[in-house]
Each structure stands twice: as C-alpha cells, then as structure tokens.
CSV table of C-alpha atoms and ligand atoms in Angstrom, one decimal:
chain,number,residue,atom,x,y,z
A,1435,MET,CA,10.4,-9.3,14.3
A,1436,PRO,CA,8.8,-11.7,15.8
A,1437,ARG,CA,5.4,-12.9,14.6
A,1438,ILE,CA,3.2,-13.4,18.3
A,1439,GLY,CA,-0.3,-14.5,18.0
A,1440,VAL,CA,-3.1,-14.1,20.1
A,1441,LEU,CA,-6.7,-15.7,20.9
A,1442,THR,CA,-8.9,-15.9,23.2
A,1443,SER,CA,-11.0,-19.6,23.8
A,1444,GLY,CA,-13.7,-21.1,26.3
A,1445,GLY,CA,-16.5,-19.2,27.7
A,1446,ASP,CA,-15.7,-15.6,27.4
A,1447,ALA,CA,-15.0,-13.1,30.8
A,1448,PRO,CA,-15.2,-9.5,31.1
A,1449,GLY,CA,-11.5,-8.2,30.7
A,1450,MET,CA,-10.6,-10.4,28.0
A,1451,ASN,CA,-10.7,-6.9,25.5
A,1452,ALA,CA,-8.7,-5.5,28.0
A,1453,ALA,CA,-5.8,-8.0,27.9
A,1454,ILE,CA,-6.0,-8.2,23.9
A,1455,ARG,CA,-5.6,-4.4,23.9
A,1456,ALA,CA,-2.4,-4.6,26.4
A,1457,THR,CA,-1.2,-7.7,24.7
A,1458,VAL,CA,-0.8,-6.2,21.7
A,1459,ARG,CA,0.3,-2.5,22.6
A,1460,CYS,CA,3.0,-4.4,24.8
A,1461,GLY,CA,4.0,-6.5,21.8
A,1462,THR,CA,4.1,-3.8,19.6
A,1463,ASP,CA,6.3,-1.7,21.7
A,1464,ALA,CA,8.5,-4.5,22.4
A,1465,GLY,CA,8.9,-4.6,18.2
A,1466,PHE,CA,6.9,-7.7,18.0
A,1467,THR,CA,4.6,-8.0,15.0
A,1468,MET,CA,0.9,-8.7,16.6
A,1469,LEU,CA,-1.9,-11.1,15.0
A,1470,GLY,CA,-5.3,-12.3,16.0
A,1471,ILE,CA,-6.7,-15.5,15.7
A,1472,ALA,CA,-10.5,-15.5,15.7
A,1473,ARG,CA,-13.0,-17.8,17.8
A,1474,GLY,CA,-10.1,-19.3,20.2
A,1475,TYR,CA,-8.9,-22.9,18.6
A,1476,ALA,CA,-11.5,-23.2,16.2
A,1477,GLY,CA,-9.7,-20.3,14.4
A,1478,LEU,CA,-6.5,-21.7,14.4
A,1479,ILE,CA,-7.9,-24.3,13.2
A,1480,GLU,CA,-9.4,-22.9,10.4
A,1481,GLY,CA,-7.0,-20.2,9.4
A,1482,ASP,CA,-8.6,-17.4,10.8
A,1483,VAL,CA,-5.8,-14.9,11.5
A,1484,LEU,CA,-5.9,-11.5,11.0
A,1485,PRO,CA,-3.3,-8.3,11.7
A,1486,LEU,CA,-3.7,-6.4,14.9
A,1487,ASP,CA,-1.8,-3.0,15.2
A,1488,ASN,CA,-2.6,-0.6,18.1
A,1489,ARG,CA,-5.6,1.3,16.3
A,1490,ALA,CA,-7.1,-2.1,16.3
A,1491,VAL,CA,-7.4,-2.5,19.7
A,1492,GLY,CA,-8.7,1.2,20.1
A,1493,GLY,CA,-11.6,1.5,22.1
A,1494,ILE,CA,-12.4,-2.1,23.7
A,1495,ILE,CA,-11.2,-1.8,26.6
A,1496,GLU,CA,-14.5,-1.0,28.2
A,1497,ARG,CA,-16.5,-3.6,26.5
A,1498,GLY,CA,-17.5,-7.0,27.5
A,1499,GLY,CA,-16.9,-10.3,25.3
A,1500,THR,CA,-14.4,-10.3,23.2
A,1501,MET,CA,-13.3,-8.8,20.2
A,1502,LEU,CA,-11.7,-11.9,18.7
A,1503,ARG,CA,-14.4,-13.8,19.7
A,1504,SER,CA,-14.3,-17.2,21.0
A,1505,ALA,CA,-15.4,-20.8,21.1
A,1506,ARG,CA,-14.7,-24.3,22.6
A,1507,SER,CA,-13.4,-26.3,20.1
A,1508,PRO,CA,-13.9,-30.0,20.5
A,1509,GLU,CA,-12.0,-30.4,17.1
A,1510,PHE,CA,-9.0,-28.8,18.9
A,1511,MET,CA,-8.9,-32.6,21.1
A,1512,GLU,CA,-8.6,-34.6,18.1
A,1513,SER,CA,-5.4,-34.9,15.9
A,1514,SER,CA,-6.8,-34.3,12.2
A,1515,GLY,CA,-7.9,-30.6,14.5
A,1516,GLN,CA,-4.3,-30.3,16.2
A,1517,GLN,CA,-2.4,-30.8,13.2
A,1518,ARG,CA,-4.5,-28.2,11.1
A,1519,ALA,CA,-3.8,-25.6,13.7
A,1520,LEU,CA,-0.2,-26.0,13.8
A,1521,ALA,CA,-0.2,-26.0,9.9
A,1522,THR,CA,-1.8,-22.5,10.4
A,1523,LEU,CA,1.2,-21.3,12.7
A,1524,GLN,CA,3.7,-22.3,10.0
A,1525,GLN,CA,1.4,-20.8,7.0
A,1526,HIS,CA,1.3,-17.4,8.7
A,1527,SER,CA,4.9,-17.7,10.2
A,1528,ILE,CA,4.1,-17.2,13.8
A,1529,ASP,CA,6.3,-17.7,16.2
A,1530,GLY,CA,4.5,-17.8,19.5
A,1531,LEU,CA,1.2,-17.5,20.9
A,1532,ILE,CA,-0.7,-15.9,23.7
A,1533,VAL,CA,-3.6,-18.0,24.9
A,1534,ILE,CA,-6.1,-16.1,27.0
A,1535,GLY,CA,-8.9,-18.5,28.4
A,1536,GLY,CA,-9.9,-20.8,30.9
A,1537,ASN,CA,-8.6,-24.6,32.1
A,1538,GLY,CA,-9.2,-26.1,28.9
A,1539,SER,CA,-7.7,-23.7,27.0
A,1540,LEU,CA,-4.8,-23.4,28.9
A,1541,ARG,CA,-4.4,-27.2,28.5
A,1542,GLY,CA,-4.6,-26.3,24.8
A,1543,ALA,CA,-1.3,-23.8,25.4
A,1544,GLN,CA,0.6,-26.7,27.2
A,1545,TRP,CA,-0.1,-29.0,24.5
A,1546,LEU,CA,0.9,-26.5,22.0
A,1547,ASN,CA,4.4,-26.0,24.2
A,1548,GLU,CA,4.6,-29.9,23.8
A,1549,GLN,CA,5.0,-29.6,20.2
A,1550,GLY,CA,8.0,-27.0,20.1
A,1551,VAL,CA,5.2,-24.0,20.1
A,1552,PRO,CA,6.1,-21.0,22.3
A,1553,THR,CA,2.6,-20.3,24.2
A,1554,VAL,CA,2.4,-18.1,27.2
A,1555,GLY,CA,-1.3,-18.9,28.9
A,1556,MET,CA,-3.4,-15.9,31.0
A,1557,PRO,CA,-6.2,-17.2,32.9
A,1558,ALA,CA,-9.2,-15.8,31.9
A,1559,SER,CA,-12.7,-17.5,33.4
A,1560,ILE,CA,-15.2,-15.8,35.4
A,1561,ASP,CA,-15.6,-19.5,37.9
A,1562,ASN,CA,-11.9,-18.8,39.2
A,1563,ASP,CA,-10.9,-22.4,38.9
A,1564,ILE,CA,-7.5,-22.5,37.6
A,1565,PRO,CA,-4.7,-23.7,39.8
A,1566,GLY,CA,-2.3,-21.6,41.4
A,1567,SER,CA,-4.1,-18.3,40.4
A,1568,ARG,CA,-5.6,-16.3,42.8
A,1569,MET,CA,-7.8,-14.1,40.5
A,1570,ALA,CA,-8.3,-14.8,36.9
A,1571,ILE,CA,-9.8,-12.7,34.4
A,1572,GLY,CA,-13.7,-11.8,34.3
A,1573,VAL,CA,-14.0,-13.2,38.2
A,1574,ASP,CA,-14.5,-9.5,39.8
A,1575,SER,CA,-17.1,-8.7,37.2
A,1576,ALA,CA,-19.0,-11.4,37.1
A,1577,LEU,CA,-19.0,-11.4,40.9
A,1578,ASN,CA,-20.0,-7.8,41.2
A,1579,THR,CA,-23.0,-8.5,38.8
A,1580,VAL,CA,-23.9,-11.4,40.9
A,1581,VAL,CA,-24.0,-9.0,43.7
A,1582,ASP,CA,-25.8,-6.2,42.0
A,1583,CYS,CA,-29.0,-8.9,41.4
A,1584,LEU,CA,-28.5,-10.1,44.5
A,1585,ASN,CA,-29.2,-6.8,45.7
A,1586,ARG,CA,-32.4,-6.4,43.3
A,1587,LEU,CA,-33.7,-9.5,44.4
A,1588,ARG,CA,-33.4,-8.6,47.9
A,1589,ASP,CA,-35.4,-6.0,47.5
A,1590,THR,CA,-38.5,-8.1,46.4
A,1591,ALA,CA,-37.7,-11.0,48.7
A,1592,VAL,CA,-38.2,-8.4,51.7
A,1593,ALA,CA,-41.1,-6.6,50.2
A,1594,HIS,CA,-43.3,-10.0,49.9
A,1595,GLU,CA,-41.4,-11.9,52.8
A,1596,ARG,CA,-40.2,-14.7,50.3
A,1597,ALA,CA,-37.3,-17.2,49.8
A,1598,PHE,CA,-35.4,-16.7,46.5
A,1599,VAL,CA,-33.1,-19.6,45.5
A,1600,VAL,CA,-30.5,-17.8,43.1
A,1601,GLU,CA,-29.0,-20.3,40.8
A,1602,VAL,CA,-25.5,-19.0,39.4
A,1603,MET,CA,-22.5,-20.3,37.0
A,1604,GLY,CA,-20.6,-22.6,38.0
A,1605,ARG,CA,-20.0,-26.2,37.0
A,1606,LYS,CA,-17.2,-27.5,39.2
A,1607,SER,CA,-16.5,-24.4,41.1
A,1608,GLY,CA,-18.6,-22.5,43.9
A,1609,TYR,CA,-16.2,-19.8,43.7
A,1610,ILE,CA,-18.8,-17.4,42.3
A,1611,ALA,CA,-21.4,-19.0,44.9
A,1612,LEU,CA,-19.3,-18.4,47.7
A,1613,MET,CA,-17.9,-14.8,47.2
A,1614,GLY,CA,-21.0,-13.4,45.2
A,1615,GLY,CA,-23.1,-14.9,48.3
A,1616,LEU,CA,-20.9,-13.5,50.9
A,1617,ALA,CA,-21.0,-10.4,49.2
A,1618,GLY,CA,-24.6,-10.3,48.7
A,1619,GLY,CA,-25.4,-11.3,51.9
A,1620,ALA,CA,-26.8,-14.4,51.2
A,1621,GLU,CA,-28.4,-16.6,54.1
A,1622,ILE,CA,-27.6,-19.8,52.4
A,1623,ILE,CA,-24.7,-20.5,50.2
A,1624,LEU,CA,-24.3,-24.0,48.2
A,1625,LEU,CA,-21.5,-25.2,46.5
A,1626,PRO,CA,-20.3,-28.4,44.5
A,1627,GLU,CA,-17.5,-28.5,46.8
A,1628,HIS,CA,-19.7,-29.1,49.5
A,1629,PRO,CA,-22.8,-31.1,49.1
A,1630,VAL,CA,-25.8,-30.4,51.9
A,1631,SER,CA,-28.9,-32.6,52.1
A,1632,LEU,CA,-32.5,-30.8,51.0
A,1633,ASP,CA,-33.7,-31.4,54.4
A,1634,ARG,CA,-30.8,-29.4,55.9
A,1635,VAL,CA,-31.6,-26.3,53.2
A,1636,ALA,CA,-34.7,-26.6,55.0
A,1637,ASP,CA,-33.3,-26.1,58.6
A,1638,ILE,CA,-31.7,-23.4,58.0
A,1639,VAL,CA,-34.4,-21.5,56.1
A,1640,LYS,CA,-36.5,-22.4,59.6
A,1641,ARG,CA,-33.5,-21.7,61.6
A,1642,GLY,CA,-34.1,-18.2,59.8
A,1643,LEU,CA,-37.7,-17.6,60.3
A,1644,ASP,CA,-37.5,-18.7,64.0
A,1645,LEU,CA,-34.8,-15.6,64.3
A,1646,GLY,CA,-37.6,-13.5,62.9
A,1647,LYS,CA,-36.3,-13.6,59.3
A,1648,ARG,CA,-39.5,-12.9,57.0
A,1649,HIS,CA,-36.9,-13.7,53.9
A,1650,SER,CA,-33.9,-15.2,52.6
A,1651,ILE,CA,-31.5,-15.6,49.5
A,1652,ILE,CA,-30.3,-19.1,49.0
A,1653,VAL,CA,-27.5,-19.5,46.3
A,1654,VAL,CA,-26.8,-22.5,44.5
A,1655,ALA,CA,-23.6,-23.1,41.9
A,1656,GLU,CA,-25.1,-24.7,39.0
A,1657,GLY,CA,-22.7,-27.8,40.0
A,1658,PHE,CA,-24.1,-28.1,43.3
A,1659,SER,CA,-25.7,-31.5,43.9
A,1660,PRO,CA,-27.9,-32.3,47.4
A,1661,LYS,CA,-26.7,-34.9,49.4
A,1662,GLY,CA,-28.8,-37.9,48.8
A,1663,SER,CA,-30.9,-37.0,46.0
A,1664,THR,CA,-31.5,-38.9,43.1
A,1665,MET,CA,-32.8,-36.2,41.3
A,1666,ALA,CA,-29.7,-36.2,39.2
A,1667,SER,CA,-31.5,-34.8,36.0
A,1668,VAL,CA,-33.5,-31.8,38.1
A,1669,SER,CA,-31.5,-28.7,38.2
A,1670,PRO,CA,-30.6,-28.7,42.0
A,1671,ALA,CA,-31.7,-25.0,42.3
A,1672,ARG,CA,-35.1,-25.6,41.0
A,1673,ALA,CA,-35.2,-29.3,43.7
A,1674,ILE,CA,-34.6,-26.8,46.7
A,1675,ALA,CA,-37.1,-24.0,45.4
A,1676,THR,CA,-39.3,-27.3,45.0
A,1677,ARG,CA,-38.9,-28.6,47.9
A,1678,LEU,CA,-39.4,-25.4,50.3
A,1679,SER,CA,-42.5,-24.6,48.6
A,1680,GLU,CA,-44.0,-28.0,49.1
A,1681,LEU,CA,-43.2,-27.8,52.8
A,1682,GLY,CA,-44.9,-24.8,53.3
A,1683,LEU,CA,-42.4,-22.9,55.0
A,1684,VAL,CA,-42.1,-19.7,53.0
A,1685,GLU,CA,-43.1,-18.4,49.5
A,1686,THR,CA,-40.3,-19.5,47.2
A,1687,ARG,CA,-39.6,-17.9,43.6
A,1688,LEU,CA,-36.3,-19.3,41.8
A,1689,THR,CA,-34.1,-17.4,39.5
A,1690,ILE,CA,-31.6,-18.5,37.5
A,1691,LEU,CA,-28.9,-15.7,36.4
A,1692,GLY,CA,-27.1,-17.6,33.9
A,1693,HIS,CA,-25.0,-15.9,30.9
A,1694,LEU,CA,-25.8,-12.6,32.4
A,1695,GLN,CA,-23.0,-13.4,34.7
A,1696,ARG,CA,-20.4,-13.2,31.6
A,1697,GLY,CA,-21.6,-10.0,29.9
A,1698,GLY,CA,-21.0,-6.0,30.9
A,1699,SER,CA,-18.3,-4.0,30.9
A,1700,PRO,CA,-15.3,-5.0,33.5
A,1701,THR,CA,-14.6,-3.9,36.1
A,1702,ALA,CA,-11.4,-1.6,37.1
A,1703,PHE,CA,-10.2,-4.5,38.9
A,1704,ASP,CA,-10.6,-6.6,35.7
A,1705,ARG,CA,-9.1,-4.0,33.4
A,1706,ILE,CA,-6.0,-3.8,35.7
A,1707,LEU,CA,-5.5,-7.4,35.9
A,1708,ALA,CA,-5.7,-7.8,32.6
A,1709,SER,CA,-3.3,-5.3,31.5
A,1710,ARG,CA,-1.3,-6.7,33.9
A,1711,PHE,CA,-1.4,-10.2,32.3
A,1712,GLY,CA,-0.8,-8.6,29.1
A,1713,ARG,CA,2.3,-7.1,30.0
A,1714,ALA,CA,3.5,-10.0,31.9
A,1715,SER,CA,2.8,-12.2,28.7
A,1716,VAL,CA,5.2,-10.1,26.4
A,1717,SER,CA,7.8,-10.2,29.0
A,1718,ALA,CA,7.6,-13.5,29.0
A,1719,PHE,CA,8.8,-13.7,25.2
A,1720,LEU,CA,11.2,-10.8,25.9
A,1721,GLU,CA,12.9,-13.1,28.8
A,1722,ASN,CA,12.7,-16.2,26.5
A,1723,ASP,CA,10.6,-18.0,29.1
A,1724,PRO,CA,7.3,-18.6,27.2
A,1725,ALA,CA,6.7,-21.9,28.0
A,1726,VAL,CA,4.6,-20.8,31.4
A,1727,MET,CA,1.3,-20.1,32.1
A,1728,LEU,CA,0.7,-16.7,34.1
A,1729,SER,CA,-0.6,-16.4,37.5
A,1730,TYR,CA,-1.9,-14.1,40.1
A,1731,ASP,CA,-0.6,-14.5,43.4
A,1732,GLY,CA,-2.7,-11.5,45.5
A,1733,CYS,CA,-0.1,-9.3,44.6
A,1734,GLY,CA,1.4,-9.3,41.2
A,1735,ILE,CA,2.1,-11.7,38.3
A,1736,VAL,CA,4.0,-14.8,38.8
A,1737,PRO,CA,4.8,-17.1,35.7
A,1738,ARG,CA,4.3,-21.0,36.5
A,1739,PRO,CA,4.8,-24.0,35.0
A,1740,PHE,CA,2.0,-25.8,32.8
A,1741,SER,CA,2.1,-28.3,35.3
A,1742,THR,CA,0.8,-26.5,38.0
A,1743,LEU,CA,-2.8,-27.3,35.9
A,1744,ASP,CA,-2.3,-30.6,37.7
A,1745,ALA,CA,-2.7,-29.6,41.4
A,1746,PRO,CA,-6.1,-29.0,42.8
A,1747,CYS,CA,-7.5,-25.5,42.8
A,1748,GLU,CA,-7.6,-23.7,46.5
A,1749,ASN,CA,-9.9,-20.9,45.7
A,1750,VAL,CA,-12.8,-22.2,47.4
A,1751,ASP,CA,-12.1,-22.0,51.1
A,1752,GLN,CA,-13.8,-23.7,53.9
A,1753,ALA,CA,-13.2,-20.1,56.2
A,1754,ILE,CA,-14.9,-18.4,53.8
A,1755,LEU,CA,-17.8,-20.6,53.7
A,1756,ASP,CA,-18.0,-20.6,57.8
A,1757,LEU,CA,-17.8,-16.9,57.6
A,1758,ALA,CA,-20.7,-16.8,55.5
A,1759,ASP,CA,-22.7,-19.0,57.7
A,1760,THR,CA,-21.9,-16.6,61.0
A,1761,VAL,CA,-22.6,-13.4,59.5
A,1762,ALA,CA,-26.2,-15.2,58.0
A,1763,HIS,CA,-27.4,-15.0,61.3
B,1005,F6P,O1,-16.6,-21.5,32.0
B,1005,F6P,C1,-17.3,-20.6,32.5
B,1005,F6P,C2,-18.8,-20.8,32.4
B,1005,F6P,O2,-19.7,-19.9,32.2
B,1005,F6P,C3,-19.4,-22.1,33.7
B,1005,F6P,O3,-19.5,-21.2,34.2
B,1005,F6P,C4,-20.2,-22.6,32.5
B,1005,F6P,O4,-20.8,-23.6,33.3
B,1005,F6P,C5,-20.3,-22.6,31.5
B,1005,F6P,O5,-19.2,-21.7,31.5
B,1005,F6P,C6,-21.4,-22.4,30.3
B,1005,F6P,O6,-20.9,-22.5,29.3
B,1005,F6P,P1,-21.5,-21.9,28.0
B,1005,F6P,O7,-21.8,-20.9,27.7
B,1005,F6P,O8,-20.6,-22.8,26.9
B,1005,F6P,O9,-23.0,-22.5,27.9
C-alpha cells in the first residue's frame, strides 16, 4: 500500500480544505494510505505527520483556511532544513507527496522530485500567478470577496460623492486587482505589470468628474508602483489617496482589504476545481507520472512538467485591462 503525504504551504487560499478532502478520499479509494503533514514544509522538517482517513477530512469542504495549517518556511531553502525534510519522509516511509500551494511551494515540490521523491504540485494561491495554469485554487473566492467589498464601498462612495482608493493583494501579480476591478465596476485599475504616474491617475479621476461621475473607485494592487515615483517606502495606494486629496479634486478615502481576501468559505467554483485537482493528483500516482504540477487550462486539469514554472505567467491580460477602462467611462 503506497503511503502518500499531503501538505499545504505558503499563503492559505480558500478551497485548500476541499483539495485535502478530495485528495485523501480519492487516495484511500485507490488503496493508498494517506498522511497529512502539518504546517507545510516547516512540518515536514519537524516531522509533524498525522494519519488522514476519510472521516478525518469530513466537514471541511465549506471551510476557508487549511485544516493542515500552512507556513512559509525559510528553513526549507537551506540545506540543513532540506536534509531534515528528506529524513522525515524516510522515517514515515512516505512514498510520495502532494504539495498544495503557490509558486514557491511548487518550486519546493520540484526540488523534492529532483531528490527522487515522487511529488505532485497542485496550484493554490489567491494571486493566480502560477505559470501554465489559468486558475489556481482560491482565486475565485478571493475575487468574490473583493467584489463584495467594492459593492459596499460603492454604496458609501456614491452617497458621499467620494473617491475610494482600494488596495487589494498581489505583490507581483495584478490578477486580483484586474478581475476584481472589472467585476466591481472600478473606474481605475492599477497593476504591478502596468506602471502609471500619479498625475495620470489624477487625470483619469478628473475625466470621470468631467463626464458627470461624482464618485470613483480606484483599485490598486499592493505591488503597484507609480511611474516616476521616488516614494518607494510609502504604500502606493496611500500615495494615490494623498495626491488626490492634495489636488482637492474630490474627497478621498483609503481602504486596504488585506487578509480579508484570504479568508472565508470557498465558492462553488473553488470547491469543484479543488476536488478535480485532488482526483488528478491521485491519478498522477496511479498512472506512474507523479513528477508533475497540475494546471487548469480553462476546461480541464492538465499535468505539466515543473519546468513550466520557468515561463512567465500570462494570466494578466492587457485586453481585459483595456476593456475595464472602456466600460469605466
Ligand atoms: O501569496 C498570496 C498573498 O496573499 C499575496 O497576495 C500577499 O502579498 C501575500 O500573500 C501576503 O503574505 P503574508 O500572509 O505572509 O503576509
């Protein structure tokens, strides 16, 4: 009976629990003994291993976070930590691993494969910045949270004829800002991939006022950097709010959504995607092809080589940004 471990690593994402549930239940159905590793690679280093049967993963499909807990593990980047992680796998006779997480976590899975540990990677990150996968677990839930918040902010923005600068997550990727902004009817969307000057932002707000718009919603990814700005240490969203207030164009408020975006019950889409990924991760072992990272191509689950991580991620689409701008007029 192969013994397969599963861990969640990096920033948590709604739907991770649904992925654990599906992985464990498909695994036991295939005759595997399933084990959980707590706190991602940190737990792997420390030998934090627990048995997982079908009952252990009951009642979690609707829960955000991850029952296995998660961590970012700087130790796993170092040789001593890596050797301890390999020792844990040996001590618990773990034949293969399923890693649920974002780019850094999948790089860890790639490294384990290179050490001869059959490891499948499953994309889960609200940032949707994983090369080769159109969607990752958690993205849809985070987007729905952002849209819900934008709806609420628009109510008060309209009532007070204010501009709201809303910072969303995404240090390197503007996917949440782009898609959340489009779905939430934002007037301006600012992404790390497309630097724009503060003056340009002010011009767009002015254009809106000239068009008779009494309020505006400006969605800013946390990794956005204003073109030509020297204020590297200041939050870009705060810099925009300050500039708009200084110009006296419109009364402005700042809202940082922060970790609210990472919590909450996963959407139906994320539960279904996570369940499909879970089954595909077990299938990869059954088909003797575990050295893969799974991806979603917009239709189905596709296994890809880990070298896919070397390519740029193409989920932020200029055409969508143009569309969002056109429909904001
Ligand atoms: O990886 C997802 C993410 O939520 C990013 O969007 C954000 O920049 C980062 O994690 C925050 O990480 P932490 O929770 O460790 O502060």
